[in-house]
Tab-separated table of C-alpha atoms in Angstrom:
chain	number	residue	atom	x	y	z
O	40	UNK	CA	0.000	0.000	0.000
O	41	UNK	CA	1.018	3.621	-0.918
O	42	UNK	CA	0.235	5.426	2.775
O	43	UNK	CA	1.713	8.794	1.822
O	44	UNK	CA	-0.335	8.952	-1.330
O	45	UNK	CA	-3.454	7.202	0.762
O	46	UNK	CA	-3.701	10.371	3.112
O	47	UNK	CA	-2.681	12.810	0.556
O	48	UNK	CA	-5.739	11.437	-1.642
O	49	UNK	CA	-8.142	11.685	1.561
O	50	UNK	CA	-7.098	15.183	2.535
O	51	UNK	CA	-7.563	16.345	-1.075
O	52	UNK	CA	-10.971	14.654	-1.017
O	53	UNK	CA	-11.791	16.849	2.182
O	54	UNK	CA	-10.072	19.667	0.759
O	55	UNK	CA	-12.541	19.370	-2.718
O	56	UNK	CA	-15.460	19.764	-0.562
O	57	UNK	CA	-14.801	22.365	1.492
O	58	UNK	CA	-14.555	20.385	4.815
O	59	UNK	CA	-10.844	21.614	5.651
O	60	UNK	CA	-10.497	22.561	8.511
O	61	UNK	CA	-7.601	25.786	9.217
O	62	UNK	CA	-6.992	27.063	12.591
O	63	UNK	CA	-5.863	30.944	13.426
O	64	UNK	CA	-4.155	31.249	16.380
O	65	UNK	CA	-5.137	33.760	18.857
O	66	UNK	CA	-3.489	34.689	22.536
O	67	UNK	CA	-6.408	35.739	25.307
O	68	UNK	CA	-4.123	38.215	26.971
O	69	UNK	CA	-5.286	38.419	30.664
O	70	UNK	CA	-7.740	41.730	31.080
O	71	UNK	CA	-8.242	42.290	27.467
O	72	UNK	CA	-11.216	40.169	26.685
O	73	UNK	CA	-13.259	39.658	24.469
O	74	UNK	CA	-10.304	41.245	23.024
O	75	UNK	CA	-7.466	39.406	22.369
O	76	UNK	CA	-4.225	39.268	20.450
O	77	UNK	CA	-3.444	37.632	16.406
O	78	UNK	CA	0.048	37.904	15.597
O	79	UNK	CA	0.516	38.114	11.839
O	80	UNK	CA	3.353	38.730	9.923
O	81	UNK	CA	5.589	39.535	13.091
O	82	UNK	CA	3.103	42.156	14.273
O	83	UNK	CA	0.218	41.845	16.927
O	84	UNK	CA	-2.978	43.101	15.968
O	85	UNK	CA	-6.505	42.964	18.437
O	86	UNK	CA	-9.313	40.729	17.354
O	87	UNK	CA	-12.902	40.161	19.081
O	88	UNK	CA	-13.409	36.873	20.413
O	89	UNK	CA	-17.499	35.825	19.744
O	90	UNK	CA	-17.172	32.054	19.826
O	91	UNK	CA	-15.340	31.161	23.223
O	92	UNK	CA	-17.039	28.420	25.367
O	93	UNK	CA	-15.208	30.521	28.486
O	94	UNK	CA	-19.163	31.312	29.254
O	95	UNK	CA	-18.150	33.274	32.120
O	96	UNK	CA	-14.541	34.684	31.800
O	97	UNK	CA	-13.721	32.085	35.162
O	98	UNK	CA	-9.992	30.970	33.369
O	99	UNK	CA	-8.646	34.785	33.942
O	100	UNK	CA	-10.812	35.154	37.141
O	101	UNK	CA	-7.929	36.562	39.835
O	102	UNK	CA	-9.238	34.307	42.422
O	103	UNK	CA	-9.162	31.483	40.304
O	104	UNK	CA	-5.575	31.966	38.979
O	105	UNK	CA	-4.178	32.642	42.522
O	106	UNK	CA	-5.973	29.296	43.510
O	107	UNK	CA	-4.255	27.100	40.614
O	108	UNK	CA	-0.571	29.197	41.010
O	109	UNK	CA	-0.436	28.528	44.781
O	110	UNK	CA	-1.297	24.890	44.061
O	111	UNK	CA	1.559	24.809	41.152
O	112	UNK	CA	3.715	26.363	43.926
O	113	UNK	CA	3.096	23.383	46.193
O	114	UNK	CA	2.629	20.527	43.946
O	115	UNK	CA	4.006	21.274	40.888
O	116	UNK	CA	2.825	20.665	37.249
O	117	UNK	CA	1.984	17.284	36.662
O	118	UNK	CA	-0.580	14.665	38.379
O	119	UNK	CA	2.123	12.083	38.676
O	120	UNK	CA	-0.264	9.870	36.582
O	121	UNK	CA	-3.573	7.771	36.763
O	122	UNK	CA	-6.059	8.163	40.047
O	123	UNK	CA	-4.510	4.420	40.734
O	124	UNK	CA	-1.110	5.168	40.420
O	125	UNK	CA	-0.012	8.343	42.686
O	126	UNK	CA	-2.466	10.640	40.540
O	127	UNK	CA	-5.067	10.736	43.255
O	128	UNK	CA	-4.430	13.653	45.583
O	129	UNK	CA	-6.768	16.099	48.446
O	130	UNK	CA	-7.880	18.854	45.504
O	131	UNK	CA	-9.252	15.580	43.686
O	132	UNK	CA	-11.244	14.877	46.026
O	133	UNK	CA	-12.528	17.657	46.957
O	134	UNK	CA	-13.653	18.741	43.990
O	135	UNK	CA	-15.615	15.632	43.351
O	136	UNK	CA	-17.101	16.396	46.608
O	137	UNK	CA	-18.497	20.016	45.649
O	138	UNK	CA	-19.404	18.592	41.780
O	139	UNK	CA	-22.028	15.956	43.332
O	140	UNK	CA	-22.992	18.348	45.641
O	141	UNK	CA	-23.629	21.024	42.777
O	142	UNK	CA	-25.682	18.204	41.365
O	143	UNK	CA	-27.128	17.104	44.417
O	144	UNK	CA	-25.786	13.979	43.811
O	145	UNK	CA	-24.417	11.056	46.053
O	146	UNK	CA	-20.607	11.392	43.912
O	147	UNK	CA	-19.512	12.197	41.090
O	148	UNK	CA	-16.151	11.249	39.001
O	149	UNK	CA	-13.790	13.620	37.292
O	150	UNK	CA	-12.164	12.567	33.836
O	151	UNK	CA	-10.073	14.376	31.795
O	152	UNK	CA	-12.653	16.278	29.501
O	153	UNK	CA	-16.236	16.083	29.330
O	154	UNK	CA	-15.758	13.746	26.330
O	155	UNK	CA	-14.106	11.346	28.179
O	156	UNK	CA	-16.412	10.717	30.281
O	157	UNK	CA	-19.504	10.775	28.505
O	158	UNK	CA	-17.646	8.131	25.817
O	159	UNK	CA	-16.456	6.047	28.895
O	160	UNK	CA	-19.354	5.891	31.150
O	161	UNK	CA	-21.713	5.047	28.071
O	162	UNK	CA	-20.012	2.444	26.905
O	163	UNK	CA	-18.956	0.740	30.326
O	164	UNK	CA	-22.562	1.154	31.001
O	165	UNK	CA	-24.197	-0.571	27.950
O	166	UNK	CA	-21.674	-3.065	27.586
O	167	UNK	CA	-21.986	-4.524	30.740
O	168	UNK	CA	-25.912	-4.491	31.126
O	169	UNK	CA	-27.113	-7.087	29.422
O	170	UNK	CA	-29.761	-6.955	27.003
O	171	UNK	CA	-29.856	-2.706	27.508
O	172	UNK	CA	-31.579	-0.662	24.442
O	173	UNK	CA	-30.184	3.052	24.178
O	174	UNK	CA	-32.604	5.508	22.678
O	175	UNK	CA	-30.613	8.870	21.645
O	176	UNK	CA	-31.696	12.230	20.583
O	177	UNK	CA	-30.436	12.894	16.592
O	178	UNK	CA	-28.676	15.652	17.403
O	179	UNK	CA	-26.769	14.474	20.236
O	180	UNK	CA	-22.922	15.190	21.082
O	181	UNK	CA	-20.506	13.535	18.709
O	182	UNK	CA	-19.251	12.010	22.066
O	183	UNK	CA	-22.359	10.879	23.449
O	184	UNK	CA	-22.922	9.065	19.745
O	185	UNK	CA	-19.128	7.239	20.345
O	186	UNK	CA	-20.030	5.899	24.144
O	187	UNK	CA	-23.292	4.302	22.096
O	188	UNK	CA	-21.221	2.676	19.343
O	189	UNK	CA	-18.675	1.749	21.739
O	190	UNK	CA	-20.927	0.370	23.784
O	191	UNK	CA	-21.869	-2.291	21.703
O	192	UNK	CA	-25.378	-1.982	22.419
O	193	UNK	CA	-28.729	-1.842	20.623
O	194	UNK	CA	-29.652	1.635	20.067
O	195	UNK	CA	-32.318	4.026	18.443
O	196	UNK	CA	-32.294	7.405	17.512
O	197	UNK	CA	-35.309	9.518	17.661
O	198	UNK	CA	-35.670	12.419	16.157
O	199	UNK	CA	-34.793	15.624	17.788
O	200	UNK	CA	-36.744	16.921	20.788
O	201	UNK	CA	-39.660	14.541	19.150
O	202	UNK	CA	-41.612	13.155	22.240
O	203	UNK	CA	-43.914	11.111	20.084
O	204	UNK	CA	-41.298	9.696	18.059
O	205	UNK	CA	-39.031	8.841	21.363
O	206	UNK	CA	-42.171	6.875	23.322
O	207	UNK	CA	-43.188	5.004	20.036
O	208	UNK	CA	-39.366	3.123	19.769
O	209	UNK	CA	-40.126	3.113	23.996
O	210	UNK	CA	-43.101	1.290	23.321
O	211	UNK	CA	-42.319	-1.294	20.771
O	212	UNK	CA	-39.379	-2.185	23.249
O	213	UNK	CA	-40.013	-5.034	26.150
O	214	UNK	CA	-41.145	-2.539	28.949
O	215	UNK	CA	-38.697	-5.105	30.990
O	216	UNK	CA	-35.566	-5.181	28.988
O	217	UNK	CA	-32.976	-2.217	30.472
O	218	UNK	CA	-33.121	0.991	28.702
O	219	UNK	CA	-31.531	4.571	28.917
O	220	UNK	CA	-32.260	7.546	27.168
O	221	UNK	CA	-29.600	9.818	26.124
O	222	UNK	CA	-29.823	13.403	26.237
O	223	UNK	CA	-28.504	16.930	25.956
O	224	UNK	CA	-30.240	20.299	28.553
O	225	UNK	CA	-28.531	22.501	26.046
O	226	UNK	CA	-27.886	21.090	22.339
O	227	UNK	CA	-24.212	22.889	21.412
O	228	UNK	CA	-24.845	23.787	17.646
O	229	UNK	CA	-28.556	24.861	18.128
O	230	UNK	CA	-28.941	26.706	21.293
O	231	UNK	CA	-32.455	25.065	22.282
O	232	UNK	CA	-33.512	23.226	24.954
O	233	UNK	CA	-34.903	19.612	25.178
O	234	UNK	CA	-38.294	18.520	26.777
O	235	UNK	CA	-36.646	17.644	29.468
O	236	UNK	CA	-39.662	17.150	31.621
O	237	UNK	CA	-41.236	14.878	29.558
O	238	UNK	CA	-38.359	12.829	28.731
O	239	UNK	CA	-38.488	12.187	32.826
O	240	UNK	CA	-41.974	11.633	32.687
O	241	UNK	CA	-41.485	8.391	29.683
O	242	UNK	CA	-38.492	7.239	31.404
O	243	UNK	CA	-40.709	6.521	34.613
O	244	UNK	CA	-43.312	5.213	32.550
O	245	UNK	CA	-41.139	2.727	30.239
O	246	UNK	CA	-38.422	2.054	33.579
O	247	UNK	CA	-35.648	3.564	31.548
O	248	UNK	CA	-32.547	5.482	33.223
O	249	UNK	CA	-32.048	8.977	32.009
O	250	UNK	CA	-28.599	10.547	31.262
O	251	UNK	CA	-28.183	13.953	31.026
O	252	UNK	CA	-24.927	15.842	29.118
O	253	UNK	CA	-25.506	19.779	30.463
O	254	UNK	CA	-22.000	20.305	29.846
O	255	UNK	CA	-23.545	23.641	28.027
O	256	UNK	CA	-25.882	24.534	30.977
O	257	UNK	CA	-23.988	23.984	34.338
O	258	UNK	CA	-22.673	27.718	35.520
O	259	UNK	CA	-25.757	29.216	33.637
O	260	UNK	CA	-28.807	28.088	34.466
O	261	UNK	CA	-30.696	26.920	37.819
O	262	UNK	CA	-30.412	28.252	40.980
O	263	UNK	CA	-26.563	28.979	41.777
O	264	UNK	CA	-25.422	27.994	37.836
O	265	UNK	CA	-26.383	24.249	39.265
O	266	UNK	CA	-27.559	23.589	35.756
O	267	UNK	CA	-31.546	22.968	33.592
O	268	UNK	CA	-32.349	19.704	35.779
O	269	UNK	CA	-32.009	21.833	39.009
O	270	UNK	CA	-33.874	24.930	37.473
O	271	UNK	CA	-36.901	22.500	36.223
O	272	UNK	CA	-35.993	20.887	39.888
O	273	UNK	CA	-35.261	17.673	37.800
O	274	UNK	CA	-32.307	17.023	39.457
O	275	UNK	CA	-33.065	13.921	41.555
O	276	UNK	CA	-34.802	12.152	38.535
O	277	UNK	CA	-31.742	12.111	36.387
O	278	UNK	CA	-30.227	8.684	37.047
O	279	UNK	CA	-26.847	10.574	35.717
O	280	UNK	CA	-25.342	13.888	34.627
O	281	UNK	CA	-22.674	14.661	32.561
O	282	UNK	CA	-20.709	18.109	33.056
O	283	UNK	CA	-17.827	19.915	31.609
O	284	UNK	CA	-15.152	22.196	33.673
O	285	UNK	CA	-13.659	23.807	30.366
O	286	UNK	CA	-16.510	26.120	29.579
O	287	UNK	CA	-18.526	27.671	31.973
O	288	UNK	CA	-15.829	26.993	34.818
O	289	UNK	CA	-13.084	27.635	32.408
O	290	UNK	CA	-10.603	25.307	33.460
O	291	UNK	CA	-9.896	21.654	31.986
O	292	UNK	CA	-11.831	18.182	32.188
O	293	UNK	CA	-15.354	16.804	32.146
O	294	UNK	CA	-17.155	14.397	34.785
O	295	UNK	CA	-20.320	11.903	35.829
O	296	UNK	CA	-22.051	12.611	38.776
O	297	UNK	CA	-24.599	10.121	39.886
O	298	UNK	CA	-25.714	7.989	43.019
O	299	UNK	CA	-22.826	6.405	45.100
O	300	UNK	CA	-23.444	3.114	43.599
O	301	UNK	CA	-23.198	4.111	39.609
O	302	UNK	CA	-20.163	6.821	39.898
O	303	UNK	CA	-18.246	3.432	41.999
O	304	UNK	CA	-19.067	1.144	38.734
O	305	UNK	CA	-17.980	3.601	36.561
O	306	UNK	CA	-14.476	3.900	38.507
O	307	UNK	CA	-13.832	0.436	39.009
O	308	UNK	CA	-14.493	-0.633	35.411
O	309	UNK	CA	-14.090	2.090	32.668
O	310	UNK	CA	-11.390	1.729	31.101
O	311	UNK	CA	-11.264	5.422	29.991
O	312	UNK	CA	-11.110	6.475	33.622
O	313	UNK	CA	-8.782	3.712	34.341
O	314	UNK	CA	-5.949	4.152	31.943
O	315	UNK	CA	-5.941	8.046	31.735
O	316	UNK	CA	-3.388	10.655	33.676
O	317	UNK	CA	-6.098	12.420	36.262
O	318	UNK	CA	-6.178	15.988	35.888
O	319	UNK	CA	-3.750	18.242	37.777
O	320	UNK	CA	-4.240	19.080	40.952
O	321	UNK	CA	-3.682	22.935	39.863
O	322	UNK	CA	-6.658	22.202	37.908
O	323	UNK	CA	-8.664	20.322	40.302
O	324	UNK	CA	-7.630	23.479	42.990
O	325	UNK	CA	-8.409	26.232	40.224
O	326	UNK	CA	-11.698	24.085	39.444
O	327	UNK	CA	-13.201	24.246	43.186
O	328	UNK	CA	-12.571	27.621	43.626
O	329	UNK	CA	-14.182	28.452	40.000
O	330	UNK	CA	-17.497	26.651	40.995
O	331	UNK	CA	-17.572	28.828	44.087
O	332	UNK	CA	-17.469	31.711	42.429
O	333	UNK	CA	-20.101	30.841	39.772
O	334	UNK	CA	-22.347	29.609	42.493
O	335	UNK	CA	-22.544	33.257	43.292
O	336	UNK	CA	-22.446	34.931	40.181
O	337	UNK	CA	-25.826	35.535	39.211
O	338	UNK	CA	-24.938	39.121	37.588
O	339	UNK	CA	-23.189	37.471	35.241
O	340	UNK	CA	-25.870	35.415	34.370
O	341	UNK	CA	-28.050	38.121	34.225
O	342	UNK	CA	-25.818	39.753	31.906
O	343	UNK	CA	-25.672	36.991	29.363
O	344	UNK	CA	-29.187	36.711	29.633
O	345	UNK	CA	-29.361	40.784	28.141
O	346	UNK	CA	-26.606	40.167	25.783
O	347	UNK	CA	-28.211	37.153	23.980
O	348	UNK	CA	-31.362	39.505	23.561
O	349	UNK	CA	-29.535	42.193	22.254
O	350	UNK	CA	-27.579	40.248	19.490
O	351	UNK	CA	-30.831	38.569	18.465
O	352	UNK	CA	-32.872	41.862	18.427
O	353	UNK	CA	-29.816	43.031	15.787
O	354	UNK	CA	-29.774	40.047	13.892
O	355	UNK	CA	-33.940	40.704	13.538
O	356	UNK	CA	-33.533	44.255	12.182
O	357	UNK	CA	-30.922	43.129	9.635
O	358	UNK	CA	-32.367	39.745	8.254
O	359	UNK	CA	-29.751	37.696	8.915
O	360	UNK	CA	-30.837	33.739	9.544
O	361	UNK	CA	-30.343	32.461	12.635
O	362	UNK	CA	-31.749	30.055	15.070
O	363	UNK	CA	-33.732	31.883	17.421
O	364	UNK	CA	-33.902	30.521	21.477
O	365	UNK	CA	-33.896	31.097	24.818
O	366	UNK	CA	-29.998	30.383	25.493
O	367	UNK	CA	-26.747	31.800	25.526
O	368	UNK	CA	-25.647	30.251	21.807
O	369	UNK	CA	-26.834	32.137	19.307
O	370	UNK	CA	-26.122	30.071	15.397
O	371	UNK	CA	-26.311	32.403	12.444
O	372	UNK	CA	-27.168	30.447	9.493
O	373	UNK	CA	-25.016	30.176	6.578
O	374	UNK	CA	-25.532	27.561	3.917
O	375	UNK	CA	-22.606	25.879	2.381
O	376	UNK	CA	-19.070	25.043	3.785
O	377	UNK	CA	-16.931	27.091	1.730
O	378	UNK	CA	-19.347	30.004	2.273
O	379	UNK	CA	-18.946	29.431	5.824
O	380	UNK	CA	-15.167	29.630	5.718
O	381	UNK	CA	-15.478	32.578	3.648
O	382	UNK	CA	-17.670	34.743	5.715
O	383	UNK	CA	-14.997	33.982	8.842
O	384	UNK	CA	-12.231	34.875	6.994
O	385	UNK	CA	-13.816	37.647	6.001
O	386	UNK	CA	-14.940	39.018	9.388
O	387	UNK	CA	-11.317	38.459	10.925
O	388	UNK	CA	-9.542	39.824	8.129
O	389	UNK	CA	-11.378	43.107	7.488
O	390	UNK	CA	-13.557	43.610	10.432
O	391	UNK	CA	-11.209	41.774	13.661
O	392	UNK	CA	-14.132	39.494	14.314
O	393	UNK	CA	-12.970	36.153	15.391
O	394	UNK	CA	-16.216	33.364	15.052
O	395	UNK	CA	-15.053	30.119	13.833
O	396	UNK	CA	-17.238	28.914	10.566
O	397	UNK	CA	-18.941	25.473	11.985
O	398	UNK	CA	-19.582	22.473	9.310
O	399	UNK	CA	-20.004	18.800	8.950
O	400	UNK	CA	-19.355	16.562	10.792
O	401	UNK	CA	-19.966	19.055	13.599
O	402	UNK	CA	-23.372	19.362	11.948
O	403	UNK	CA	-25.180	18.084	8.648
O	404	UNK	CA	-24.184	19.054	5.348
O	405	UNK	CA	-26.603	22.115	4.914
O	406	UNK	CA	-27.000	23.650	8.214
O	407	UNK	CA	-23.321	25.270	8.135
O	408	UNK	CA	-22.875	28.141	10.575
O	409	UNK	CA	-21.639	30.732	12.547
O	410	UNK	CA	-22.032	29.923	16.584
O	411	UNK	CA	-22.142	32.971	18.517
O	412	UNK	CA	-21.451	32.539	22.433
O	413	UNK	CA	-22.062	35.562	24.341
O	414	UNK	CA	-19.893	36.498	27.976
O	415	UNK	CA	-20.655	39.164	30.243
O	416	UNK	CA	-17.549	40.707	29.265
O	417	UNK	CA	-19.084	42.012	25.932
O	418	UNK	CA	-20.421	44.955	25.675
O	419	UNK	CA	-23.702	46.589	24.062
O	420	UNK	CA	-20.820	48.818	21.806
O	421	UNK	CA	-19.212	45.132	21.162
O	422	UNK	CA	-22.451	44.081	20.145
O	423	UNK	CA	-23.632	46.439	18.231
O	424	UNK	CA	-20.050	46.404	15.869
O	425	UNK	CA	-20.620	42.437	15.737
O	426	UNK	CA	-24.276	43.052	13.934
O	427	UNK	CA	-22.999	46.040	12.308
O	428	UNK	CA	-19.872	43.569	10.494
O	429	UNK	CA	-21.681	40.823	10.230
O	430	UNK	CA	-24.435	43.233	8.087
O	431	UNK	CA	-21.534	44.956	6.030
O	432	UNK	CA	-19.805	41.161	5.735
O	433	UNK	CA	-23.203	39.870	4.747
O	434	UNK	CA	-23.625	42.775	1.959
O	435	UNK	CA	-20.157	42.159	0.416
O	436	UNK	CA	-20.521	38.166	0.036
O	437	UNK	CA	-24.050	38.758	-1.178
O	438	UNK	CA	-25.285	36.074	0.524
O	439	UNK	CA	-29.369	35.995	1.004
O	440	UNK	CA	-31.334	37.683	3.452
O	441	UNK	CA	-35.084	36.614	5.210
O	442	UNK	CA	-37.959	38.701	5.281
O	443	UNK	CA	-40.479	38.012	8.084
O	444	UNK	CA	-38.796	34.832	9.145
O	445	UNK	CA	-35.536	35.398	11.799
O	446	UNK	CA	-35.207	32.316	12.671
O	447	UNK	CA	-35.910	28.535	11.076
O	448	UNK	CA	-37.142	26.161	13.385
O	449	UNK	CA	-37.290	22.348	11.452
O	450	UNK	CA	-33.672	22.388	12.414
């Protein structure tokens, strides 16, 4: 076999359809966000950050950083390796204390990113129970979709946020045989909500578990940022939740909290929890204090809540597509991946916007976008240059506007 000329041929192929992905590197200087710093050719110019999962500015919080230097001070760097071998220490601990407490959970177990865990605990889950059917929301998280095909498992996808659909597959299944349904609080690329109330309400019904990824709602929503299931007050019928600490908490790593029982299966038998360097503990420290500080943070919350209305109140009065909701993300519409690319480049080159273009396989060929994530940090002057760019970017590319419809819905 020819292997240079086999992955030369397959990035071409990717390259032909516009699927390439480039990166532009970017340096978040500490107090200048949402500004931040490009360096090209040699020289440092600002850009505007409008796609940074740092919901609430926590990784350049003072409080935080003092938390995770005095801990590098102490411990050093490194974790000195897996939970089982020396990489087990107090601020591990702890924090897994105050994440199944934020959860109101028995325990919880920390991994090394959110999509760890979910693909670990999935699979060791549905492996291992015998006989278990999955049923998964369409649009669910590409690492939610790897736990199910990991798992082995028969699964079934229902369409998304489609109750009737979901407790049809429920019913033709044997209302004995295990089941667990699989879904998002928050879905990433659209911004909306799922039903999660009724999902709770079939899951009874049929005797299915319910796991929950609100890796895009914990530090926003719910009393003290504790996430959707504790603002619908959901939180005890969720058999387990997934969570991230790289985006609202702005540190690194993801984690399951659940009843004693589960999160003490999931430790002693996933092998993606097993075999993995924990965290370290400058993370873990910087981690505890971050969820401290969200817990009390409800200005900030407040404020994302205005910004999200402003920036869809401009998109409105210029007819630009997007998905309209009740959430923080905010996806402009923009058909076609090397339009996508194009726009982006665009806005960074000639206006210092920074928004990544978003295409398959992070969604389906034709619902390319633009994902706008708003922080308290931005401004209504911030805002109002992002609409006015994205209006003169619009006008120069040519691309098509909407009259008396803001925001598609079969998405």
């Amino acid at each position: 076999m020819d292997y240079e000329n086999f992955f030369n041929e397959e990035i071409k192929a990717l390259k032909d359809e516009g699927l390439y992905r480039t990166f532009r590197a970017i340096d978040r200087v500490q107090n200048m966000f949402p500004k931040a710093l490009e360096t090209v050719e040699g020289n440092d110019r600002e850009v505007e950050i409008w796609c940074s999962n740092d919901y609430l500015n926590m990784s350049q919080n003072p409080e935080v950083l003092d938390a995770c230097i005095n801990v590098i001070n102490k411990l050093g760097t490194g974790s000195g390796g897996t939970r089982n071998i020396s990489g087990t220490s107090t601020y591990h601990v702890k924090l897994e204390q105050t994440l199944a407490e934020l959860h109101n959970k028995e325990a919880s177990l920390v991994f090394p990113s959110a999509y760890t865990a979910n693909q670990a605990t999935i699979a060791t889950l549905c492996r291992n129970i015998e006989s278990i059917e999955i049923f998964s929301d369409r649009l669910n998280h590409a690492s939610l979709i790897e736990g199910i095909r990991n798992s082995k498992a028969q699964y079934h996808i229902f369409e998304h946020n489609d109750m009737e659909h979901l407790e049809s597959l429920l019913q033709a299944a044997d209302i004995e045989a295990p089941k667990l349904i699989i879904c998002e609080s928050i879905y990433s690329m659209e911004g909306i909500r799922s039903p999660l109330k009724e999902i709770v309400r079939l899951a009874k019904e049929y005797k299915a578990m319910t796991y929950l990824d609100e890796v895009h709602s914990v530090g926003l929503y719910g009393n003290e940022g504790r996430g959707i299931a504790d603002e619908l007050g959901l939180s005890g019928d969720i058999d387990i939740i997934n969570g991230t600490l790289s985006k609202s908490f702005g540190q690194l790593g993801g984690y399951v909290a659940a009843n004693a029982n589960i999160i003490d299966y999931i430790r002693s038998f996933a092998s993606g929890f097993i075999f993995t360097s924990s965290i370290n503990p400058s993370v873990a420290a910087a981690s505890i204090k971050s969820i401290e500080l969200t817990k009390v943070a409800e200005t900030l919350r407040v404020r994302i809540r205005r910004n999200s209305k402003l920036i869809r109140e401009g998109l409105k009065s210029i007819n630009v597509p997007f998905i309209n909701n009740d959430s923080h993300i905010i996806p402009i519409l923009v058909k076609g991946p090397v339009e996508c690319k194009k726009i982006s480049k665009l806005l960074l080159d000639e206006f210092g916007i920074y928004i990544q273009p978003v295409f398959y396989p992070t969604v389906p060929k034709g619902d390319e976008r633009l994902r706008v994530t708003i922080t308290p940090k931005h401004s209504k002057k911030d805002i109002d240059n992002f609409v006015n760019s994205i209006d003169r970017a619009w006008k120069i590319l040519d691309f098509d506007r909407v009259e008396d419809q803001y925001f598609p819905v079969n998405i």
